[in-house]
């Protein structure tokens, strides 16, 4: 959603100047604020791109402006002269004098960094994220290859889903929802999954992501590129995540919560039975 908004509003435009209003927002840019603003002035934004949870603006000269939205980051497109938002961290002005791009982040966990673009996996990717896998919604995502890679791991299936190198874009919430749809317990071992189970799991992840995108798209506004992707989907469409003790929408059994990597896993104990170990 954020990528689509940026593509519509800033692609094809030339940056006039960038103001960094809080140094923390560009802490990931090791060369500092002067290097950051100096390199961006005069750069043309070719396209807004995304891989998994990573978002970047492709610039001329094989550079990329990587954006991290963190927990609370927002990209806003605002007419010049509009009052500054309280937590405005970075402002990008364009040579055409049109609406400016603003990065607003209350907690400033997010921010920007410049990265080189490198040839990887048949496309140009920021060097810092070149190891990240395609996400299941990517038209070039190869499900057969991904299922093979999944089954060659020696780990629990949810860990493999969250790892981002095999498939990307699947976080804790999407993983639990996809596992529920595929009727797999989170601790199933990847090497014991059948081809059909692996395929169904990745298809389920793609479906969950597509539905979240669709639900979020309904609140899209021309001047408001969007918040951090956490749309109404989270209230309306979750089958298991955050639903402990509520009935499974498929079988009515109470959903169970278990601790998982300092977070939680939610699952239906009947639809997603725990694997038996020898
Ligand atoms: Zn169930």
PDB file of C-alpha atoms in Angstrom, residues 142-154 166 190-191 194-195 198-199 202:
ATOM      1  CA  UNK A 142       8.755 -19.421  -7.824  1.00  0.00           C
ATOM      2  CA  UNK A 143       6.545 -21.575  -5.559  1.00  0.00           C
ATOM      3  CA  UNK A 144       8.140 -24.885  -6.561  1.00  0.00           C
ATOM      4  CA  UNK A 145      11.607 -23.604  -5.802  1.00  0.00           C
ATOM      5  CA  UNK A 146      10.399 -22.091  -2.516  1.00  0.00           C
ATOM      6  CA  UNK A 147       8.728 -25.335  -1.429  1.00  0.00           C
ATOM      7  CA  UNK A 148      11.932 -27.236  -2.243  1.00  0.00           C
ATOM      8  CA  UNK A 149      13.959 -24.750  -0.218  1.00  0.00           C
ATOM      9  CA  UNK A 150      11.452 -24.937   2.663  1.00  0.00           C
ATOM     10  CA  UNK A 151      11.621 -28.732   2.787  1.00  0.00           C
ATOM     11  CA  UNK A 152      15.412 -28.733   2.697  1.00  0.00           C
ATOM     12  CA  UNK A 153      15.574 -26.753   5.959  1.00  0.00           C
ATOM     13  CA  UNK A 154      16.063 -28.466   9.296  1.00  0.00           C
ATOM     14  CA  UNK A 166      13.240 -18.189   1.910  1.00  0.00           C
ATOM     15  CA  UNK A 190      10.104 -28.481   7.591  1.00  0.00           C
ATOM     16  CA  UNK A 191      11.838 -31.640   6.372  1.00  0.00           C
ATOM     17  CA  UNK A 194       4.904 -33.056   2.098  1.00  0.00           C
ATOM     18  CA  UNK A 195       5.122 -31.173  -1.173  1.00  0.00           C
ATOM     19  CA  UNK A 198       4.449 -26.832   1.636  1.00  0.00           C
ATOM     20  CA  UNK A 199       2.621 -25.617  -1.448  1.00  0.00           C
ATOM     21  CA  UNK A 202       2.920 -20.723   0.729  1.00  0.00           C
TER      22      UNK A 202
END
